PDB file of C-alpha atoms in Angstrom:
ATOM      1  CA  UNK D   1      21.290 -32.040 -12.149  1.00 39.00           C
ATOM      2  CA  UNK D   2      17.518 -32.097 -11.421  1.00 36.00           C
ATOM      3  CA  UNK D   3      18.343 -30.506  -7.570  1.00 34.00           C
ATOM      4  CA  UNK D   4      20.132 -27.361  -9.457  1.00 33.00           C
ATOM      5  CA  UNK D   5      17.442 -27.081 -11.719  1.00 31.00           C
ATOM      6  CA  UNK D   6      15.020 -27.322  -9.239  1.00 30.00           C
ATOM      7  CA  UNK D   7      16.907 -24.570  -7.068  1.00 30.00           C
ATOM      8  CA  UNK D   8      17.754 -22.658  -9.725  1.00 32.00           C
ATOM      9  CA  UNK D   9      14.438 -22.554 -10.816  1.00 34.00           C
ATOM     10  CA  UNK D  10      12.931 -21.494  -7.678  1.00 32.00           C
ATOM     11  CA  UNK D  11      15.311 -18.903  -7.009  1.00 32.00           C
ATOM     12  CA  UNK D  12      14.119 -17.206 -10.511  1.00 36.00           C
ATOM     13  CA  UNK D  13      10.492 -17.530  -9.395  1.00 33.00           C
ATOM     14  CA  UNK D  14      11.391 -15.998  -5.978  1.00 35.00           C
ATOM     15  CA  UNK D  15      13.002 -13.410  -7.659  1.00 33.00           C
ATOM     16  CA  UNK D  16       9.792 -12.491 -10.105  1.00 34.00           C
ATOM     17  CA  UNK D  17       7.250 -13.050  -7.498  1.00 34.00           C
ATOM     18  CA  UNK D  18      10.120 -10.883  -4.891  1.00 29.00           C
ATOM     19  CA  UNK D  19       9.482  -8.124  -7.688  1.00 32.00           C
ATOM     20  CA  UNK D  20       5.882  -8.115  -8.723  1.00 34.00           C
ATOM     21  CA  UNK D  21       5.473  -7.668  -4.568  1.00 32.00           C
ATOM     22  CA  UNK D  22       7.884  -4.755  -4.337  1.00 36.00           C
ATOM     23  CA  UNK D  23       6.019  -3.177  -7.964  1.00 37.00           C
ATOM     24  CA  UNK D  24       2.858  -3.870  -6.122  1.00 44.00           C
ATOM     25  CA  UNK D  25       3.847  -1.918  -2.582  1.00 47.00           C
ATOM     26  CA  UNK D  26       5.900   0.629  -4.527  1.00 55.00           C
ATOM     27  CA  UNK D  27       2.927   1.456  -6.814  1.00 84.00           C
ATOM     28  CA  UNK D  28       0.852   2.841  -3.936  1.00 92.00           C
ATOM     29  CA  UNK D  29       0.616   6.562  -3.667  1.00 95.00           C
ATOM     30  CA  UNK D  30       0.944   8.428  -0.169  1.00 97.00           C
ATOM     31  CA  UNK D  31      -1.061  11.078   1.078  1.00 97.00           C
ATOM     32  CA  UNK D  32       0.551  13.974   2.183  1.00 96.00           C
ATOM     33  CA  UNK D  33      -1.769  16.560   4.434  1.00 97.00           C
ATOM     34  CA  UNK D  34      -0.807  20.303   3.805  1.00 97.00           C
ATOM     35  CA  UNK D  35      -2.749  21.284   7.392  1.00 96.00           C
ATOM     36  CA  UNK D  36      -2.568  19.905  11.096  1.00 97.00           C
ATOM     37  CA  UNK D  37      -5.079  21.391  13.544  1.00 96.00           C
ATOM     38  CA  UNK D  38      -5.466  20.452  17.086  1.00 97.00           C
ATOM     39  CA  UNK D  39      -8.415  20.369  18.299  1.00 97.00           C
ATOM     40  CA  UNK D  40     -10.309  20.828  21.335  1.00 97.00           C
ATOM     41  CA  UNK D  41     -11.845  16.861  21.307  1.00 98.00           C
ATOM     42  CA  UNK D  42     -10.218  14.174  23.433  1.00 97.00           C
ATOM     43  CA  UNK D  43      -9.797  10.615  21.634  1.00 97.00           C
ATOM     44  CA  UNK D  44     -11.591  11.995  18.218  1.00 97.00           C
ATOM     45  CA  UNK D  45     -12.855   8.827  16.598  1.00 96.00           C
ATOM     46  CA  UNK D  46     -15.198   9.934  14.298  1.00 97.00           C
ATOM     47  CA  UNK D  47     -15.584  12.460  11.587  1.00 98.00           C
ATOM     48  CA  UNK D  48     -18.108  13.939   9.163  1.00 98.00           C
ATOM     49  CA  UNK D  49     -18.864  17.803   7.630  1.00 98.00           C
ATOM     50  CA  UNK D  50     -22.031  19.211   8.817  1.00 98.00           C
ATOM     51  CA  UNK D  51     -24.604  19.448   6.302  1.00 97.00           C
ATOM     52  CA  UNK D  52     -23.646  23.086   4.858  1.00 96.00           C
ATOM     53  CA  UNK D  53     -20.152  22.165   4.918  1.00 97.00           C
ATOM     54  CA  UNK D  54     -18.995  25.065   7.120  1.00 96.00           C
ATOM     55  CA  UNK D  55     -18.070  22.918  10.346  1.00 98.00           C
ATOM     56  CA  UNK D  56     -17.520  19.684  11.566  1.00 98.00           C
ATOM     57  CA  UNK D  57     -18.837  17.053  13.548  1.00 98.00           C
ATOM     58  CA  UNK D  58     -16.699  15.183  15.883  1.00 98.00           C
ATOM     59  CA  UNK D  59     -17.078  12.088  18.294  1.00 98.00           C
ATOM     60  CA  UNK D  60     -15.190  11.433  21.248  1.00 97.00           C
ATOM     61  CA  UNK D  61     -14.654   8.200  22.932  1.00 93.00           C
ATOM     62  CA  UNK D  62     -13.011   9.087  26.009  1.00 94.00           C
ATOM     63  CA  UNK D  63     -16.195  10.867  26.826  1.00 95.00           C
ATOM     64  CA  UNK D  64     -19.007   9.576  25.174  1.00 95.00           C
ATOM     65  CA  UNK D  65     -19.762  13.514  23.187  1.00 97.00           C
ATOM     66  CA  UNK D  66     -20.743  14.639  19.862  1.00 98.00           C
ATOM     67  CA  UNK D  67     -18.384  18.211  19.255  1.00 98.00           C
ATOM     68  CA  UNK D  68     -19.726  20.987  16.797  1.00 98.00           C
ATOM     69  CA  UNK D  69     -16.450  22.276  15.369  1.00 98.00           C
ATOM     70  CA  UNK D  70     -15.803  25.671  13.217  1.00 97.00           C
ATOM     71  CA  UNK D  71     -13.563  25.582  10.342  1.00 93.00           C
ATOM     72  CA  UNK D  72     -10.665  26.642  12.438  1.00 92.00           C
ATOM     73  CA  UNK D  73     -10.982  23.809  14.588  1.00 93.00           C
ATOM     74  CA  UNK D  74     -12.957  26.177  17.665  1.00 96.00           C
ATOM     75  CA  UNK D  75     -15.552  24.302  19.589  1.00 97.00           C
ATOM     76  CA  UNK D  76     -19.164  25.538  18.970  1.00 98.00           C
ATOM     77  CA  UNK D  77     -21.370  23.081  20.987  1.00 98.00           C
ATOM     78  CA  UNK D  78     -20.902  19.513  22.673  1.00 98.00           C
ATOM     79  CA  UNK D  79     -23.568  17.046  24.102  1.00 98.00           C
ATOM     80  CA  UNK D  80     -23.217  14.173  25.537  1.00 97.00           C
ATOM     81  CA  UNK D  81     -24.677  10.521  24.459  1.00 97.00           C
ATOM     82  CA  UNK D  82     -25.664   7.662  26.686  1.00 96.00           C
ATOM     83  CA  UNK D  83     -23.931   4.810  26.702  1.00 93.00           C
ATOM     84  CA  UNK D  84     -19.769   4.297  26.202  1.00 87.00           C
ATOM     85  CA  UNK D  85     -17.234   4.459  23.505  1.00 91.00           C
ATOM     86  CA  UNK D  86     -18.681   6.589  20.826  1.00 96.00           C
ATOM     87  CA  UNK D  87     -16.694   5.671  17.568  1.00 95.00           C
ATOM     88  CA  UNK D  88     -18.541   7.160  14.600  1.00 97.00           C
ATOM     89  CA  UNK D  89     -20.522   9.910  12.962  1.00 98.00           C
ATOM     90  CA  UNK D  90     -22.418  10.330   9.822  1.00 98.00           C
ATOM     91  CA  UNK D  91     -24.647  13.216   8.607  1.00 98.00           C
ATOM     92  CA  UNK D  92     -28.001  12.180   7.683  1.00 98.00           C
ATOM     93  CA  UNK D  93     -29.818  15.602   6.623  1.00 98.00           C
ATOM     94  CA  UNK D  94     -29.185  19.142   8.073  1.00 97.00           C
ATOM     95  CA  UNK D  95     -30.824  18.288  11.433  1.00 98.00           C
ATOM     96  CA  UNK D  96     -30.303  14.142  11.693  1.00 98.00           C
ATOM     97  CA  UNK D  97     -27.113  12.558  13.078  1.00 98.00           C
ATOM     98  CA  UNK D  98     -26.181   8.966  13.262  1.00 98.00           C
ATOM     99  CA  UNK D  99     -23.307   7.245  15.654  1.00 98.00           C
ATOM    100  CA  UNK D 100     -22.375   4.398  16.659  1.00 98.00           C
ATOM    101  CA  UNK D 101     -21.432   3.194  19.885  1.00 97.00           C
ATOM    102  CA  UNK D 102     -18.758   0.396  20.057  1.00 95.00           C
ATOM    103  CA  UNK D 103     -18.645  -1.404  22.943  1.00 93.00           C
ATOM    104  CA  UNK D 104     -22.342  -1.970  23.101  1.00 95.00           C
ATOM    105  CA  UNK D 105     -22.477  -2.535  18.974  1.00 96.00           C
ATOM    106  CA  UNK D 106     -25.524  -0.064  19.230  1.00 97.00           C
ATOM    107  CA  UNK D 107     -26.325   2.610  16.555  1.00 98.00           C
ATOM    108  CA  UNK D 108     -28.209   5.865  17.438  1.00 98.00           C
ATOM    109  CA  UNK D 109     -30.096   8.379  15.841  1.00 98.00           C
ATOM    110  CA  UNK D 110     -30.255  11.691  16.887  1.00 98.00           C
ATOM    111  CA  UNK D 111     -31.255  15.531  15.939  1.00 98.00           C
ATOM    112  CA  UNK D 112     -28.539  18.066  15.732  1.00 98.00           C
ATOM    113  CA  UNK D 113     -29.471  19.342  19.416  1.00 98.00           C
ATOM    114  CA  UNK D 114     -28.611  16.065  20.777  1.00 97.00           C
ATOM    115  CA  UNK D 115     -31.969  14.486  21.676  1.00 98.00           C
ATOM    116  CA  UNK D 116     -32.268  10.992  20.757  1.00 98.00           C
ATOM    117  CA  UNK D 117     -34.691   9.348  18.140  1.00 98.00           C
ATOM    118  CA  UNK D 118     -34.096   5.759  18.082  1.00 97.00           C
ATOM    119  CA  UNK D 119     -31.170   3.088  18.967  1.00 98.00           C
ATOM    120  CA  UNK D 120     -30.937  -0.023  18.054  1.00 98.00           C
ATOM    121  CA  UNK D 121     -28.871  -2.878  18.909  1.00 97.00           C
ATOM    122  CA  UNK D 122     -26.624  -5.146  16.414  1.00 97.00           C
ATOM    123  CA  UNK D 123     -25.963  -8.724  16.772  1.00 94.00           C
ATOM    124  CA  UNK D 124     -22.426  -8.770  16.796  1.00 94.00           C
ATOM    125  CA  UNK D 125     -19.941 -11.259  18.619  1.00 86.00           C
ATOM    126  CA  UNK D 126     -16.096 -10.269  20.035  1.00 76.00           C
ATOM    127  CA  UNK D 127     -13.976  -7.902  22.217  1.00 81.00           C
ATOM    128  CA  UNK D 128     -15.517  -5.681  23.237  1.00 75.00           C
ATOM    129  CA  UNK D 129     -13.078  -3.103  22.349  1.00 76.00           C
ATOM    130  CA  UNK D 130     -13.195  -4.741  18.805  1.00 82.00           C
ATOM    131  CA  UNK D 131     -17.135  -4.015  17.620  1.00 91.00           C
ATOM    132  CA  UNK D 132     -18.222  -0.962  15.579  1.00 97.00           C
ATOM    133  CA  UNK D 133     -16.118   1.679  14.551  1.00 95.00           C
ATOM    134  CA  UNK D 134     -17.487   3.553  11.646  1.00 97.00           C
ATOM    135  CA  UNK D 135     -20.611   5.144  10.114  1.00 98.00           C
ATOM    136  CA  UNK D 136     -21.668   6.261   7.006  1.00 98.00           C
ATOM    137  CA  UNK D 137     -24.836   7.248   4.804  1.00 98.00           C
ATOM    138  CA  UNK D 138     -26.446   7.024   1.794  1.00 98.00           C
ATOM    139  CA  UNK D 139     -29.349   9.382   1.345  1.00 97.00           C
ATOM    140  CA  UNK D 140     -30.070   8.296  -2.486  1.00 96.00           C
ATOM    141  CA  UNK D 141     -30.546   4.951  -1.233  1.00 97.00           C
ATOM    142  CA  UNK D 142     -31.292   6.141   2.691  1.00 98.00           C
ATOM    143  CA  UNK D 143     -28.659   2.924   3.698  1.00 98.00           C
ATOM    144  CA  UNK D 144     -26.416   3.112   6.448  1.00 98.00           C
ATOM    145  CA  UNK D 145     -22.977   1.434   5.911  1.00 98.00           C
ATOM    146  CA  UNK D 146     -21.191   0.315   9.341  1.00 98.00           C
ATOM    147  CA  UNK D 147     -17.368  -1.540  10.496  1.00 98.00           C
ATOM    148  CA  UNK D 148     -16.925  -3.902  12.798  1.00 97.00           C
ATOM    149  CA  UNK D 149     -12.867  -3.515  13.684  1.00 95.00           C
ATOM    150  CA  UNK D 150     -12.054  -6.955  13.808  1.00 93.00           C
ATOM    151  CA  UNK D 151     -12.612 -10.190  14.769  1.00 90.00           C
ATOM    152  CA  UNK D 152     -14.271 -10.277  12.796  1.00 93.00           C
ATOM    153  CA  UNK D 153     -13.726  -6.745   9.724  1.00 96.00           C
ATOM    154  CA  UNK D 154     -16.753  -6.340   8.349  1.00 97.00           C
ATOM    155  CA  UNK D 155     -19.255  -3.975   6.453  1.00 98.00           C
ATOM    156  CA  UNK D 156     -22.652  -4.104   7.603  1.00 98.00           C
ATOM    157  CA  UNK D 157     -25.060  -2.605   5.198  1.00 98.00           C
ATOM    158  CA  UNK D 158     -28.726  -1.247   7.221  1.00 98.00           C
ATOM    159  CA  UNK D 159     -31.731   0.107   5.477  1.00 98.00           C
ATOM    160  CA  UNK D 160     -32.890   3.272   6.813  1.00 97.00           C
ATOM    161  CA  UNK D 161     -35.361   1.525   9.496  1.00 97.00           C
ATOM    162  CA  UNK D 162     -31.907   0.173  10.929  1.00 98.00           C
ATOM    163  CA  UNK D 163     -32.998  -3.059   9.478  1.00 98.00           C
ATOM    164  CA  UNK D 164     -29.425  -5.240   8.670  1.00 98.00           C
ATOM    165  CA  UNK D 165     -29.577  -5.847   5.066  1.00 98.00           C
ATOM    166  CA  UNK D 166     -26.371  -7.437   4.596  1.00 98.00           C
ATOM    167  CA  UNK D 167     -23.029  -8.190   5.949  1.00 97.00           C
ATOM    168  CA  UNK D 168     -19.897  -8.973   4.504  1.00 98.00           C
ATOM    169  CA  UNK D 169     -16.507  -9.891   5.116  1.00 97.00           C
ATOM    170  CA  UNK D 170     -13.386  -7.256   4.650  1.00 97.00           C
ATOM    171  CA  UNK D 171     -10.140  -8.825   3.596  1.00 94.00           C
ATOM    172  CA  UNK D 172      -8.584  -5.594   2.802  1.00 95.00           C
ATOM    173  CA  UNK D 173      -6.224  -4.450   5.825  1.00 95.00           C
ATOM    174  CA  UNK D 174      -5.033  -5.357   9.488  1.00 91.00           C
ATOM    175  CA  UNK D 175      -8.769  -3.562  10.903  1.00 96.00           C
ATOM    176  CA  UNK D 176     -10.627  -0.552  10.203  1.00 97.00           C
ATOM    177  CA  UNK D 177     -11.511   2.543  11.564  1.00 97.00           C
ATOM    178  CA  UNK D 178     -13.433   4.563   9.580  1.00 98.00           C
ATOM    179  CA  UNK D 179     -15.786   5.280   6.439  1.00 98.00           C
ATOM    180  CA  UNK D 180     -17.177   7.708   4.248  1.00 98.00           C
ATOM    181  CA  UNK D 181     -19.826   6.997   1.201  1.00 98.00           C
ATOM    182  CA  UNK D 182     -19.241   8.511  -1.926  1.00 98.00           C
ATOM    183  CA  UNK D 183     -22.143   9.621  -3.712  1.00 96.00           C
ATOM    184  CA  UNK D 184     -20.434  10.832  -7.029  1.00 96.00           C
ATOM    185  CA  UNK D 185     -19.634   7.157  -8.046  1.00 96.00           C
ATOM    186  CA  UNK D 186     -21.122   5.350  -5.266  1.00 98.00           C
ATOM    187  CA  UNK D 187     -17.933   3.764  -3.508  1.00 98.00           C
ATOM    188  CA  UNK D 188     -17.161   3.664  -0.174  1.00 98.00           C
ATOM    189  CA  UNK D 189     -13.810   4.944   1.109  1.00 98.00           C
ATOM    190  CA  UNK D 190     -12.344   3.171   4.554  1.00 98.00           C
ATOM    191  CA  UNK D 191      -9.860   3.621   6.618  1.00 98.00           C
ATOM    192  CA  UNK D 192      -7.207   1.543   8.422  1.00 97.00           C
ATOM    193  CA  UNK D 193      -5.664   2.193  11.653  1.00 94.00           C
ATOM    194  CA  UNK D 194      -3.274   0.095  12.086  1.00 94.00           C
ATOM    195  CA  UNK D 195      -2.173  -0.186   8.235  1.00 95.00           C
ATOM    196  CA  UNK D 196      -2.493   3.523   7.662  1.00 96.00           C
ATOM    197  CA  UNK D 197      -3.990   3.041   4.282  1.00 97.00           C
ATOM    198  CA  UNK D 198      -7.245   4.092   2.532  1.00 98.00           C
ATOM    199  CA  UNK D 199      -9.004   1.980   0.817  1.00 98.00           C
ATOM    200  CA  UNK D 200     -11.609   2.518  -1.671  1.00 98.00           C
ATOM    201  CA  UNK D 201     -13.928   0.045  -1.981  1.00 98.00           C
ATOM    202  CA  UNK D 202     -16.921  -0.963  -3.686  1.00 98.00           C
ATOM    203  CA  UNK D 203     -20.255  -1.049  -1.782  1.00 98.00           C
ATOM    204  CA  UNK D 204     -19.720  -4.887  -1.022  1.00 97.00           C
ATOM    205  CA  UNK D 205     -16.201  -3.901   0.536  1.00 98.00           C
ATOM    206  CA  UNK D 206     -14.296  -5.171  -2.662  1.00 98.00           C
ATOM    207  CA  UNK D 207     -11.137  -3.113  -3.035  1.00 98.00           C
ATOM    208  CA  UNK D 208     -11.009  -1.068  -5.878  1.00 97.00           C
ATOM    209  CA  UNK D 209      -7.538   1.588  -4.899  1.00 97.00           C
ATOM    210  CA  UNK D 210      -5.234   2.025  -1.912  1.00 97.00           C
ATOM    211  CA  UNK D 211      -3.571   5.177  -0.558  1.00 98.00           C
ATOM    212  CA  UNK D 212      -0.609   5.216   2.214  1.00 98.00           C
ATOM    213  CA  UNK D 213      -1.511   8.150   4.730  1.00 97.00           C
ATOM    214  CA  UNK D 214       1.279   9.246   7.437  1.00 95.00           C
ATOM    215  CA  UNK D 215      -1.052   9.946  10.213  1.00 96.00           C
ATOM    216  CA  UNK D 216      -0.853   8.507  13.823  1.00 95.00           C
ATOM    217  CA  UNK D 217      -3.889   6.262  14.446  1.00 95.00           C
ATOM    218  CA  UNK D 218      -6.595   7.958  12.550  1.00 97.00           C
ATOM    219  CA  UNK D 219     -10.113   6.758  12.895  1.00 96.00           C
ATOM    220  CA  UNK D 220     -12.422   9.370  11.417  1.00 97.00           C
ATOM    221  CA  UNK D 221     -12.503  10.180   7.732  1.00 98.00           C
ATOM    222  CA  UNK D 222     -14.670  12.228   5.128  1.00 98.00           C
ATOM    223  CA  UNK D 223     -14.613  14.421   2.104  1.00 98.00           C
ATOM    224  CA  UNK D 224     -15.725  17.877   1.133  1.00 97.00           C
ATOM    225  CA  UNK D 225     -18.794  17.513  -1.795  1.00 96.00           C
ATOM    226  CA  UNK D 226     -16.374  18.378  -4.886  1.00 95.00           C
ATOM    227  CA  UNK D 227     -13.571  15.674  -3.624  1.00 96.00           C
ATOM    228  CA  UNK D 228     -11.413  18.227  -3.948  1.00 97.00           C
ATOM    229  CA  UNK D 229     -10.389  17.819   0.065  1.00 98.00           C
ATOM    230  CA  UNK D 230     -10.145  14.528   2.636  1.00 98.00           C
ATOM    231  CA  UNK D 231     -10.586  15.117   6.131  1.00 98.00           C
ATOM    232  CA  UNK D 232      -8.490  12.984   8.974  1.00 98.00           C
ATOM    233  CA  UNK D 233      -8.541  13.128  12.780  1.00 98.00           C
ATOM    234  CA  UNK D 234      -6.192  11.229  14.727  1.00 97.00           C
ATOM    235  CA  UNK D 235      -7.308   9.546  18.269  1.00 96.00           C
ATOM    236  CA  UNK D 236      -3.492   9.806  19.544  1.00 96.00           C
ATOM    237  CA  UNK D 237      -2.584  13.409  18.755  1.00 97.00           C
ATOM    238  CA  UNK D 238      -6.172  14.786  19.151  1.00 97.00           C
ATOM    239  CA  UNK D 239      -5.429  16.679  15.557  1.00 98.00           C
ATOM    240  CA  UNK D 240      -7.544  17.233  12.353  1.00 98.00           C
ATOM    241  CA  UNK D 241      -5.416  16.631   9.066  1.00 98.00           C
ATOM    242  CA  UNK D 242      -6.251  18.645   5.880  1.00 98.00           C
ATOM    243  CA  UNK D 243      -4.981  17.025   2.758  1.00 98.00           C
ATOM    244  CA  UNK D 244      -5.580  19.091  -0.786  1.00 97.00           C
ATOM    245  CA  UNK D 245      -6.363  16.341  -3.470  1.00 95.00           C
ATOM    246  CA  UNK D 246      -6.481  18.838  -6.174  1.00 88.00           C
ATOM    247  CA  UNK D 247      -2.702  20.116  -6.336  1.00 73.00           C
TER     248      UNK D 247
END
């Protein structure tokens, strides 16, 4: 008697906790983009609008260049930066740009014309095709928020000096490839290659939603001011996805 209770009563746990899982997963709402543009960038893996909104900038890593896109995807200017494996891009003001370079762990600052202001390097351990991979800002609070891909996934929080102020652990997906601060509630919003989810996040990297997106490795991400758009380029099919949050 007590071995049938005991598998009877493990099979109705299984069952509940079998169900709360598949509530969980079914509960989490996919993206669907409503434009695919290729574009002229080889490996994009990084993203951000410029400053007036009316283009974008774009990273390569295959290349080491920082692209000036139009809205229709046309290339209006390139440079190149020193050093290998460009992986992010963030707009700091209408003539400051920030990147980050992965395989070195190194951030840079530069002006919109591509000369260089300052670099810096981070103290960060692993593969070296596993280091920094994303790059965001905060101009309230002038902070820089940074990934590290994995091995370790973390958030690495810089003051505007490019002082590290803090670091913390992400326990939210597989890796991550990109990140984008939100200034209307102060959130971050990150992305995962390899689970193709968004997550958005507090500024600690504490999950606070998930999305499912059905994009082939994307590793650049950001939003148009009124939220009403999310930006995604994919590093496989060299393609800038348009998805309309507002319909």
């Amino acid at each position: 008697m007590s071995k049938i209770f005991f598998f009877t009563a493990f099979w109705a746990v299984s069952v509940v906790a079998f169900s709360c899982y598949q509530k969980k997963t079914d509960s989490v709402k996919t993206l669907s983009f409503s434009i695919a543009e290729e574009i002229p960038v080889p490996e994009p893996s990084g993203l951000d609008l410029s400053y007036d909104e009316k283009s974008f900038w774009i990273v390569s890593d295959q290349n080491s260049k920082v692209y000036l896109l139009d809205s229709w995807g046309n290339k209006i200017k390139s440079f190149k930066v020193k050093g290998d494996d460009l992986e992010g891009i963030t707009v700091v003001n209408d003539s400051i740009l920030a990147v980050v370079l992965e395989r070195s762990r190194e951030v840079v600052i530069l002006d919109t014309a591509g000369n260089e202001l300052k670099r810096t390097k981070l103290d960060l351990k692993g593969d070296l095709n596993s280091g920094l991979e994303g790059i965001t800002y905060n101009p309230a609070d002038k902070k820089y928020y940074l990934l590290n891909e994995k091995k370790p996934t973390l958030l690495i929080t810089l003051d505007e000096n490019l002082v590290e102020l803090a670091r913390d652990t992400l326990n939210i997906s597989k890796d991550v490839s990109g990140i984008f601060y939100d200034d209307i509630d102060s959130t971050l919003w990150i992305l995962s290659d390899e689970s193709h989810r968004i997550y958005n996040t507090d500024l600690s990297g504490n999950q606070i939603d998930e999305f499912k997106i059905i994009v082939a490795q994307p590793e650049g991400i950001t939003f148009n001011k009124e939220r009403t758009k999310l930006y995604l380029v994919s590093d496989k099919t060299e393609t800038l996805y348009v998805f309309n949050l507002d319909e």
